[in-house]
């Protein structure tokens, strides 16, 4: 029988169905079991009249049963399937779940964010978050349809590229093939979209990830964000404003029917007036700021082309010039003001347009420079050296091959959704956001590269400032995870036995880290020091043909340190980690912390939680 989605059950009264999902709640009383089952479409109450069913919340189940209409007074108006229930005939537990790290039946704002991000896949089961992601998908689908119906072409542009300055620091990626050189992740596809205009595409868009290494701010995601990037040829600023206004107005009407747009057409406010009347270039124009359904869009136009350059201006603050572009360096000056470029640059207006919503800047764009001479002039005014100009030579060259006048905009999808969904934070509308300090959700990035990786890239980490010393790295990892630990200083030891003696600890407490090659792949296996590696079991577990211990020189090459000092944290070396379960028969574990003279002692359980290894049976005793 085919699976029935939970929301369809209301139309299947008296029918036999099979549903799949997660157990949201279980109540066993006196031989009757009630449970709520959740799938992507909703939640339904299931009952078993004959017996208690042993099943835990968040287990994944398949239930076969019959849909029954609930008696009038038992109807639950709070859920869409409240008029029915499923009488369980057969229940199969497909997989079990550990107890969740936090509840998911609340809106989650009250929870520790670090925990939420660590278990983001659990957090997303929360109705609010999964709804946000579904709405996000509806919004991007709407945008795609709207634009492609109007002759726009969605084109992907490179991620490994050269700097495209949008006023932030670049993320750079080292090249292995050309050692010493780096790619930059795009701060936006600005130059590519302009090149696509030279290429005759005329109407381009892309829902695209942009990368900016900026210091975190409340309304700015650190690191990466998504924008609707758009560019058109043969247009005026008016055309761009109208298109976006129509797109977002119709999108709001369709996807957020409860929202009201306070003013249509959206007000257009000259930059000067915004500053003098509201003291900001992103005024909150809502009539009632307590009304969570009010949307006050506005355009800010007539920006000055330049601002005074300051030291904080990451905008290639070369120190040589007084000006920084107020948008970016491809924005065209107002035609009436071109003559002021030489005499009075600060009084030149730019053809820039910013989109503001409820006090947030949700997008910016401009009509671009298409005259190479003016582009060069702007480069000069922002203080580009010959060398810096060289970096943008391609665009000046391209403009010599017949460039159409063009312009565009790039609304930020995350920020737009944050406002539309009434969320206090960008992270609530992103599936796997970073913390404000740039730590990724679920996976622990950034992480250290292995010595091998660095060598291949021709990179040497300097000891100054950056913590490269392994001992410091372990300590910072433990502190970050708030683990209590003791440092033992002792005489030089090379083996686990010597170590146990000088530390005065049990041999079985020693966490012995072994480096192996499994079919050529480097891995780490940690076993209690009183046991031996069980190669046969490990091989079987890994399903590998060839598993061998790394030689001393290989250990040195992989970890940068010598056998005998390797700590059991595989992640410090980017190695997958396998831990023998018997290590946890101890309350404490102890290990050499990157040095022959320093050990760390800590709770075995803290190691289990912080090491992220696979637990298994990988050791044997001498007598086995
Ligand atoms: N590239 C600009 C940005 O990312 C937008 C634009 O001018 O179209 O902010």
mmCIF file of C-alpha atoms in Angstrom, residues 141-474:
data_model
loop_
_atom_site.group_PDB
_atom_site.id
_atom_site.type_symbol
_atom_site.label_atom_id
_atom_site.label_comp_id
_atom_site.label_asym_id
_atom_site.label_seq_id
_atom_site.Cartn_x
_atom_site.Cartn_y
_atom_site.Cartn_z
ATOM 1 C CA UNK A 141 10.283 30.046 -6.623
ATOM 2 C CA UNK A 142 7.951 33.007 -7.028
ATOM 3 C CA UNK A 143 10.859 35.277 -7.920
ATOM 4 C CA UNK A 144 12.209 32.785 -10.454
ATOM 5 C CA UNK A 145 8.845 32.392 -12.140
ATOM 6 C CA UNK A 146 8.132 36.096 -12.175
ATOM 7 C CA UNK A 147 11.454 36.942 -13.773
ATOM 8 C CA UNK A 148 11.709 34.082 -16.259
ATOM 9 C CA UNK A 149 8.192 34.937 -17.474
ATOM 10 C CA UNK A 150 9.585 38.380 -18.240
ATOM 11 C CA UNK A 151 12.440 37.109 -20.370
ATOM 12 C CA UNK A 152 15.105 37.072 -17.680
ATOM 13 C CA UNK A 153 17.770 34.371 -17.843
ATOM 14 C CA UNK A 154 19.106 32.811 -14.664
ATOM 15 C CA UNK A 155 22.851 32.415 -15.054
ATOM 16 C CA UNK A 156 25.344 31.029 -12.581
ATOM 17 C CA UNK A 157 28.629 32.855 -12.144
ATOM 18 C CA UNK A 158 31.861 31.519 -10.625
ATOM 19 C CA UNK A 159 32.422 31.145 -6.908
ATOM 20 C CA UNK A 160 36.178 30.745 -7.189
ATOM 21 C CA UNK A 161 37.051 34.049 -8.709
ATOM 22 C CA UNK A 162 38.856 37.308 -8.323
ATOM 23 C CA UNK A 163 37.990 40.056 -5.919
ATOM 24 C CA UNK A 164 34.834 42.032 -6.641
ATOM 25 C CA UNK A 165 34.891 44.658 -3.976
ATOM 26 C CA UNK A 166 31.613 45.605 -2.359
ATOM 27 C CA UNK A 167 33.266 47.332 0.526
ATOM 28 C CA UNK A 168 34.185 44.294 2.586
ATOM 29 C CA UNK A 169 37.182 42.051 3.095
ATOM 30 C CA UNK A 170 37.489 39.076 0.746
ATOM 31 C CA UNK A 171 37.453 35.436 1.718
ATOM 32 C CA UNK A 172 40.354 33.907 -0.105
ATOM 33 C CA UNK A 173 40.990 30.335 -1.192
ATOM 34 C CA UNK A 174 44.507 29.087 -1.854
ATOM 35 C CA UNK A 175 45.285 27.535 -5.212
ATOM 36 C CA UNK A 176 47.092 24.175 -5.169
ATOM 37 C CA UNK A 177 47.996 24.224 -8.830
ATOM 38 C CA UNK A 178 49.487 27.688 -8.681
ATOM 39 C CA UNK A 179 51.067 27.756 -5.272
ATOM 40 C CA UNK A 180 51.120 31.113 -3.592
ATOM 41 C CA UNK A 181 48.114 32.383 -5.537
ATOM 42 C CA UNK A 182 44.595 32.742 -4.254
ATOM 43 C CA UNK A 183 41.037 32.886 -5.508
ATOM 44 C CA UNK A 184 38.575 35.228 -3.861
ATOM 45 C CA UNK A 185 34.999 34.186 -3.114
ATOM 46 C CA UNK A 186 32.708 36.751 -4.727
ATOM 47 C CA UNK A 187 31.383 39.571 -2.582
ATOM 48 C CA UNK A 188 28.749 39.712 -5.325
ATOM 49 C CA UNK A 189 28.576 38.757 -9.017
ATOM 50 C CA UNK A 190 28.751 42.453 -9.885
ATOM 51 C CA UNK A 191 31.443 42.263 -12.551
ATOM 52 C CA UNK A 192 30.155 39.040 -14.076
ATOM 53 C CA UNK A 193 26.663 40.425 -14.448
ATOM 54 C CA UNK A 194 28.055 43.502 -16.155
ATOM 55 C CA UNK A 195 30.084 41.252 -18.458
ATOM 56 C CA UNK A 196 26.853 39.363 -19.230
ATOM 57 C CA UNK A 197 25.386 42.655 -20.384
ATOM 58 C CA UNK A 198 28.361 43.103 -22.729
ATOM 59 C CA UNK A 199 27.594 39.538 -23.807
ATOM 60 C CA UNK A 200 24.138 40.581 -24.962
ATOM 61 C CA UNK A 201 22.057 38.666 -22.378
ATOM 62 C CA UNK A 202 20.167 41.913 -21.615
ATOM 63 C CA UNK A 203 18.138 40.493 -18.726
ATOM 64 C CA UNK A 204 20.019 38.460 -16.148
ATOM 65 C CA UNK A 205 19.237 37.291 -12.646
ATOM 66 C CA UNK A 206 20.620 34.838 -10.166
ATOM 67 C CA UNK A 207 19.676 33.822 -6.652
ATOM 68 C CA UNK A 208 23.192 33.710 -5.450
ATOM 69 C CA UNK A 209 25.443 33.324 -2.461
ATOM 70 C CA UNK A 210 27.791 36.216 -1.699
ATOM 71 C CA UNK A 211 30.713 36.172 0.697
ATOM 72 C CA UNK A 212 31.924 39.068 2.778
ATOM 73 C CA UNK A 213 34.362 38.832 5.622
ATOM 74 C CA UNK A 214 32.857 41.622 7.656
ATOM 75 C CA UNK A 215 32.756 42.096 11.350
ATOM 76 C CA UNK A 216 29.453 40.735 12.589
ATOM 77 C CA UNK A 217 26.524 43.113 13.000
ATOM 78 C CA UNK A 218 23.053 42.416 14.287
ATOM 79 C CA UNK A 219 21.286 42.622 10.958
ATOM 80 C CA UNK A 220 24.109 41.182 8.916
ATOM 81 C CA UNK A 221 24.926 37.519 8.598
ATOM 82 C CA UNK A 222 28.593 36.847 9.050
ATOM 83 C CA UNK A 223 30.362 35.333 6.085
ATOM 84 C CA UNK A 224 27.753 34.486 3.521
ATOM 85 C CA UNK A 225 24.299 35.572 2.493
ATOM 86 C CA UNK A 226 21.926 35.142 -0.420
ATOM 87 C CA UNK A 227 20.796 37.841 -2.769
ATOM 88 C CA UNK A 228 18.605 38.182 -5.797
ATOM 89 C CA UNK A 229 21.151 39.577 -8.203
ATOM 90 C CA UNK A 230 19.689 41.254 -11.259
ATOM 91 C CA UNK A 231 20.897 43.307 -14.211
ATOM 92 C CA UNK A 232 19.263 44.755 -17.320
ATOM 93 C CA UNK A 233 20.473 46.514 -20.443
ATOM 94 C CA UNK A 234 18.891 49.574 -22.080
ATOM 95 C CA UNK A 235 17.014 50.580 -18.949
ATOM 96 C CA UNK A 236 16.563 53.644 -16.821
ATOM 97 C CA UNK A 237 16.544 53.715 -13.058
ATOM 98 C CA UNK A 238 12.780 54.041 -13.311
ATOM 99 C CA UNK A 239 12.531 50.655 -15.076
ATOM 100 C CA UNK A 240 14.474 48.919 -12.319
ATOM 101 C CA UNK A 241 12.427 50.462 -9.524
ATOM 102 C CA UNK A 242 9.161 49.570 -11.205
ATOM 103 C CA UNK A 243 10.160 46.001 -11.865
ATOM 104 C CA UNK A 244 11.195 45.341 -8.260
ATOM 105 C CA UNK A 245 8.151 47.124 -6.894
ATOM 106 C CA UNK A 246 5.867 44.964 -8.992
ATOM 107 C CA UNK A 247 7.773 41.786 -8.144
ATOM 108 C CA UNK A 248 7.702 42.271 -4.380
ATOM 109 C CA UNK A 249 4.197 43.703 -4.231
ATOM 110 C CA UNK A 250 2.730 40.747 -6.091
ATOM 111 C CA UNK A 251 4.871 38.297 -4.139
ATOM 112 C CA UNK A 252 3.648 39.695 -0.815
ATOM 113 C CA UNK A 253 0.061 39.519 -2.015
ATOM 114 C CA UNK A 254 0.449 35.892 -3.041
ATOM 115 C CA UNK A 255 2.627 34.474 -0.261
ATOM 116 C CA UNK A 256 1.906 36.799 2.670
ATOM 117 C CA UNK A 257 -1.769 37.670 2.175
ATOM 118 C CA UNK A 258 -2.105 38.866 5.796
ATOM 119 C CA UNK A 259 0.457 41.637 5.318
ATOM 120 C CA UNK A 260 -0.393 45.188 4.291
ATOM 121 C CA UNK A 261 1.931 47.418 2.334
ATOM 122 C CA UNK A 262 1.609 50.876 3.900
ATOM 123 C CA UNK A 263 2.108 52.983 0.767
ATOM 124 C CA UNK A 264 1.794 52.133 -2.918
ATOM 125 C CA UNK A 265 3.509 53.258 -5.050
ATOM 126 C CA UNK A 266 6.423 53.083 -2.650
ATOM 127 C CA UNK A 267 7.685 56.490 -1.579
ATOM 128 C CA UNK A 268 10.929 57.667 -3.170
ATOM 129 C CA UNK A 269 13.033 59.735 -0.870
ATOM 130 C CA UNK A 270 16.122 61.652 -1.920
ATOM 131 C CA UNK A 271 19.073 60.710 0.248
ATOM 132 C CA UNK A 272 19.499 64.275 1.556
ATOM 133 C CA UNK A 273 15.891 64.404 2.652
ATOM 134 C CA UNK A 274 16.109 61.000 4.354
ATOM 135 C CA UNK A 275 19.049 62.209 6.396
ATOM 136 C CA UNK A 276 17.503 65.572 7.258
ATOM 137 C CA UNK A 277 14.014 64.237 8.063
ATOM 138 C CA UNK A 278 14.808 60.888 9.631
ATOM 139 C CA UNK A 279 18.496 61.084 10.464
ATOM 140 C CA UNK A 280 19.132 57.842 8.562
ATOM 141 C CA UNK A 281 19.188 56.541 5.011
ATOM 142 C CA UNK A 282 17.045 53.586 6.041
ATOM 143 C CA UNK A 283 14.034 55.132 7.719
ATOM 144 C CA UNK A 284 11.311 52.992 9.229
ATOM 145 C CA UNK A 285 8.191 54.452 7.634
ATOM 146 C CA UNK A 286 5.597 52.219 9.278
ATOM 147 C CA UNK A 287 2.565 54.152 10.465
ATOM 148 C CA UNK A 288 2.185 51.829 13.422
ATOM 149 C CA UNK A 289 5.441 50.257 14.484
ATOM 150 C CA UNK A 290 3.592 47.762 16.661
ATOM 151 C CA UNK A 291 1.683 46.366 13.746
ATOM 152 C CA UNK A 292 3.514 43.199 12.830
ATOM 153 C CA UNK A 293 1.700 42.983 9.523
ATOM 154 C CA UNK A 294 2.649 46.398 8.200
ATOM 155 C CA UNK A 295 5.266 46.576 5.474
ATOM 156 C CA UNK A 296 6.717 49.984 4.694
ATOM 157 C CA UNK A 297 8.804 49.771 1.544
ATOM 158 C CA UNK A 298 10.604 52.865 0.300
ATOM 159 C CA UNK A 299 13.227 53.800 -2.264
ATOM 160 C CA UNK A 300 16.114 56.003 -1.311
ATOM 161 C CA UNK A 301 17.597 57.719 -4.353
ATOM 162 C CA UNK A 302 19.922 60.597 -5.183
ATOM 163 C CA UNK A 303 22.813 59.335 -3.069
ATOM 164 C CA UNK A 304 26.096 61.159 -3.376
ATOM 165 C CA UNK A 305 28.422 59.154 -5.598
ATOM 166 C CA UNK A 306 31.263 59.402 -3.080
ATOM 167 C CA UNK A 307 31.736 59.626 0.615
ATOM 168 C CA UNK A 308 34.853 60.788 2.376
ATOM 169 C CA UNK A 309 37.188 57.863 2.666
ATOM 170 C CA UNK A 310 37.956 56.863 6.228
ATOM 171 C CA UNK A 311 40.401 54.446 7.721
ATOM 172 C CA UNK A 312 37.563 52.059 8.557
ATOM 173 C CA UNK A 313 36.564 51.982 4.961
ATOM 174 C CA UNK A 314 37.621 48.606 3.928
ATOM 175 C CA UNK A 315 36.971 49.876 0.468
ATOM 176 C CA UNK A 316 40.586 49.490 -0.548
ATOM 177 C CA UNK A 317 41.241 52.455 1.696
ATOM 178 C CA UNK A 318 44.452 53.108 -0.080
ATOM 179 C CA UNK A 319 45.065 56.157 2.001
ATOM 180 C CA UNK A 320 45.896 58.039 -1.148
ATOM 181 C CA UNK A 321 42.478 59.408 -1.988
ATOM 182 C CA UNK A 322 39.808 61.226 -0.131
ATOM 183 C CA UNK A 323 36.823 59.389 -1.564
ATOM 184 C CA UNK A 324 35.125 56.062 -1.256
ATOM 185 C CA UNK A 325 32.176 55.072 -3.460
ATOM 186 C CA UNK A 326 28.993 55.337 -1.487
ATOM 187 C CA UNK A 327 27.603 52.276 -3.327
ATOM 188 C CA UNK A 328 30.340 50.666 -5.346
ATOM 189 C CA UNK A 329 32.796 51.815 -7.941
ATOM 190 C CA UNK A 330 30.686 50.795 -10.930
ATOM 191 C CA UNK A 331 27.823 53.167 -10.121
ATOM 192 C CA UNK A 332 27.285 55.893 -12.710
ATOM 193 C CA UNK A 333 27.357 59.562 -11.811
ATOM 194 C CA UNK A 334 24.199 61.535 -12.472
ATOM 195 C CA UNK A 335 24.569 62.855 -16.066
ATOM 196 C CA UNK A 336 23.943 66.418 -14.882
ATOM 197 C CA UNK A 337 26.819 66.179 -12.396
ATOM 198 C CA UNK A 338 29.560 64.697 -14.553
ATOM 199 C CA UNK A 339 31.237 68.061 -14.939
ATOM 200 C CA UNK A 340 31.738 68.165 -11.150
ATOM 201 C CA UNK A 341 33.803 64.972 -11.086
ATOM 202 C CA UNK A 342 37.039 66.915 -11.249
ATOM 203 C CA UNK A 343 36.111 70.012 -9.281
ATOM 204 C CA UNK A 344 33.764 68.836 -6.580
ATOM 205 C CA UNK A 345 33.444 65.059 -6.396
ATOM 206 C CA UNK A 346 31.568 65.054 -3.100
ATOM 207 C CA UNK A 347 28.717 66.942 -4.744
ATOM 208 C CA UNK A 348 28.254 64.491 -7.585
ATOM 209 C CA UNK A 349 25.064 62.500 -7.254
ATOM 210 C CA UNK A 350 25.115 58.830 -8.185
ATOM 211 C CA UNK A 351 22.404 56.870 -9.961
ATOM 212 C CA UNK A 352 22.091 54.615 -6.950
ATOM 213 C CA UNK A 353 18.867 53.233 -5.487
ATOM 214 C CA UNK A 354 18.473 51.562 -2.121
ATOM 215 C CA UNK A 355 15.435 49.571 -1.128
ATOM 216 C CA UNK A 356 14.353 50.005 2.464
ATOM 217 C CA UNK A 357 11.772 47.961 4.358
ATOM 218 C CA UNK A 358 10.652 48.720 7.924
ATOM 219 C CA UNK A 359 13.957 50.379 8.694
ATOM 220 C CA UNK A 360 16.202 47.753 7.093
ATOM 221 C CA UNK A 361 18.160 48.145 3.918
ATOM 222 C CA UNK A 362 16.983 45.173 1.884
ATOM 223 C CA UNK A 363 18.722 45.933 -1.378
ATOM 224 C CA UNK A 364 20.794 48.304 -3.387
ATOM 225 C CA UNK A 365 21.723 48.868 -6.978
ATOM 226 C CA UNK A 366 22.452 51.447 -9.587
ATOM 227 C CA UNK A 367 22.772 52.423 -13.207
ATOM 228 C CA UNK A 368 26.344 51.553 -14.103
ATOM 229 C CA UNK A 369 29.158 53.395 -15.712
ATOM 230 C CA UNK A 370 29.557 52.198 -19.290
ATOM 231 C CA UNK A 371 32.114 54.717 -20.457
ATOM 232 C CA UNK A 372 35.631 53.357 -19.827
ATOM 233 C CA UNK A 373 36.949 56.907 -19.425
ATOM 234 C CA UNK A 374 34.545 57.682 -16.613
ATOM 235 C CA UNK A 375 35.270 54.308 -15.026
ATOM 236 C CA UNK A 376 38.987 55.139 -15.001
ATOM 237 C CA UNK A 377 38.257 58.538 -13.523
ATOM 238 C CA UNK A 378 36.307 56.907 -10.681
ATOM 239 C CA UNK A 379 39.178 54.478 -10.085
ATOM 240 C CA UNK A 380 41.478 57.491 -9.803
ATOM 241 C CA UNK A 381 39.179 59.337 -7.428
ATOM 242 C CA UNK A 382 38.971 56.385 -5.065
ATOM 243 C CA UNK A 383 42.737 56.280 -5.091
ATOM 244 C CA UNK A 384 43.472 53.165 -7.097
ATOM 245 C CA UNK A 385 47.110 52.666 -7.897
ATOM 246 C CA UNK A 386 48.098 51.525 -11.357
ATOM 247 C CA UNK A 387 48.393 48.081 -9.894
ATOM 248 C CA UNK A 388 44.859 48.110 -8.481
ATOM 249 C CA UNK A 389 43.523 49.373 -11.790
ATOM 250 C CA UNK A 390 45.231 46.432 -13.458
ATOM 251 C CA UNK A 391 43.005 44.152 -11.382
ATOM 252 C CA UNK A 392 39.953 45.549 -13.144
ATOM 253 C CA UNK A 393 41.456 45.808 -16.573
ATOM 254 C CA UNK A 394 39.164 43.060 -17.866
ATOM 255 C CA UNK A 395 36.090 45.201 -17.348
ATOM 256 C CA UNK A 396 37.628 48.187 -19.109
ATOM 257 C CA UNK A 397 38.695 45.902 -21.945
ATOM 258 C CA UNK A 398 35.233 44.348 -22.185
ATOM 259 C CA UNK A 399 33.711 47.812 -22.393
ATOM 260 C CA UNK A 400 35.684 48.388 -25.569
ATOM 261 C CA UNK A 401 33.655 45.678 -27.331
ATOM 262 C CA UNK A 402 30.285 47.392 -27.445
ATOM 263 C CA UNK A 403 28.787 47.721 -24.001
ATOM 264 C CA UNK A 404 25.078 48.542 -23.702
ATOM 265 C CA UNK A 405 23.986 51.028 -21.063
ATOM 266 C CA UNK A 406 22.887 48.905 -18.119
ATOM 267 C CA UNK A 407 21.887 48.830 -14.495
ATOM 268 C CA UNK A 408 20.545 46.561 -11.805
ATOM 269 C CA UNK A 409 19.959 45.813 -8.199
ATOM 270 C CA UNK A 410 20.477 43.084 -5.641
ATOM 271 C CA UNK A 411 17.878 42.646 -2.897
ATOM 272 C CA UNK A 412 19.030 40.517 0.017
ATOM 273 C CA UNK A 413 16.889 37.446 0.377
ATOM 274 C CA UNK A 414 17.749 36.687 4.004
ATOM 275 C CA UNK A 415 16.995 40.152 5.266
ATOM 276 C CA UNK A 416 13.826 40.436 3.219
ATOM 277 C CA UNK A 417 12.569 37.157 4.666
ATOM 278 C CA UNK A 418 13.559 38.138 8.178
ATOM 279 C CA UNK A 419 11.272 41.162 7.935
ATOM 280 C CA UNK A 420 8.460 39.371 6.086
ATOM 281 C CA UNK A 421 8.451 36.532 8.614
ATOM 282 C CA UNK A 422 8.754 38.906 11.564
ATOM 283 C CA UNK A 423 11.890 37.155 12.802
ATOM 284 C CA UNK A 424 14.275 38.966 15.148
ATOM 285 C CA UNK A 425 17.354 37.485 13.547
ATOM 286 C CA UNK A 426 18.668 36.464 10.133
ATOM 287 C CA UNK A 427 19.625 33.040 11.446
ATOM 288 C CA UNK A 428 15.963 32.164 11.827
ATOM 289 C CA UNK A 429 15.444 32.170 8.059
ATOM 290 C CA UNK A 430 18.624 30.280 7.099
ATOM 291 C CA UNK A 431 18.844 26.497 7.312
ATOM 292 C CA UNK A 432 22.429 26.222 8.479
ATOM 293 C CA UNK A 433 23.606 29.670 9.570
ATOM 294 C CA UNK A 434 26.883 30.535 11.227
ATOM 295 C CA UNK A 435 27.166 31.849 14.727
ATOM 296 C CA UNK A 436 28.074 35.495 14.987
ATOM 297 C CA UNK A 437 31.662 34.482 15.595
ATOM 298 C CA UNK A 438 31.753 32.611 12.303
ATOM 299 C CA UNK A 439 31.405 29.042 13.578
ATOM 300 C CA UNK A 440 29.323 26.933 11.209
ATOM 301 C CA UNK A 441 26.190 25.091 12.310
ATOM 302 C CA UNK A 442 26.483 21.343 13.010
ATOM 303 C CA UNK A 443 29.957 20.970 11.524
ATOM 304 C CA UNK A 444 32.876 22.494 13.326
ATOM 305 C CA UNK A 445 34.295 24.889 10.767
ATOM 306 C CA UNK A 446 36.605 26.642 10.438
ATOM 307 C CA UNK A 447 39.023 23.906 11.402
ATOM 308 C CA UNK A 448 42.741 23.410 11.114
ATOM 309 C CA UNK A 449 44.175 22.091 7.889
ATOM 310 C CA UNK A 450 46.442 19.075 8.086
ATOM 311 C CA UNK A 451 50.143 19.497 7.541
ATOM 312 C CA UNK A 452 49.714 17.537 4.325
ATOM 313 C CA UNK A 453 47.108 19.929 3.025
ATOM 314 C CA UNK A 454 49.206 22.936 3.906
ATOM 315 C CA UNK A 455 52.249 21.434 2.272
ATOM 316 C CA UNK A 456 50.339 20.753 -0.937
ATOM 317 C CA UNK A 457 49.245 24.368 -0.980
ATOM 318 C CA UNK A 458 52.703 25.631 -0.229
ATOM 319 C CA UNK A 459 51.420 27.342 2.900
ATOM 320 C CA UNK A 460 53.246 27.652 6.184
ATOM 321 C CA UNK A 461 51.375 28.896 9.196
ATOM 322 C CA UNK A 462 53.473 31.342 11.136
ATOM 323 C CA UNK A 463 53.663 30.742 14.834
ATOM 324 C CA UNK A 464 53.002 34.308 15.742
ATOM 325 C CA UNK A 465 49.462 35.321 16.666
ATOM 326 C CA UNK A 466 47.729 32.270 15.239
ATOM 327 C CA UNK A 467 47.637 29.338 17.628
ATOM 328 C CA UNK A 468 49.460 26.593 15.840
ATOM 329 C CA UNK A 469 50.934 24.902 18.783
ATOM 330 C CA UNK A 470 48.933 21.767 19.164
ATOM 331 C CA UNK A 471 48.799 22.016 22.929
ATOM 332 C CA UNK A 472 47.245 25.466 22.684
ATOM 333 C CA UNK A 473 44.794 24.188 20.129
ATOM 334 C CA UNK A 474 43.656 21.396 22.428
#
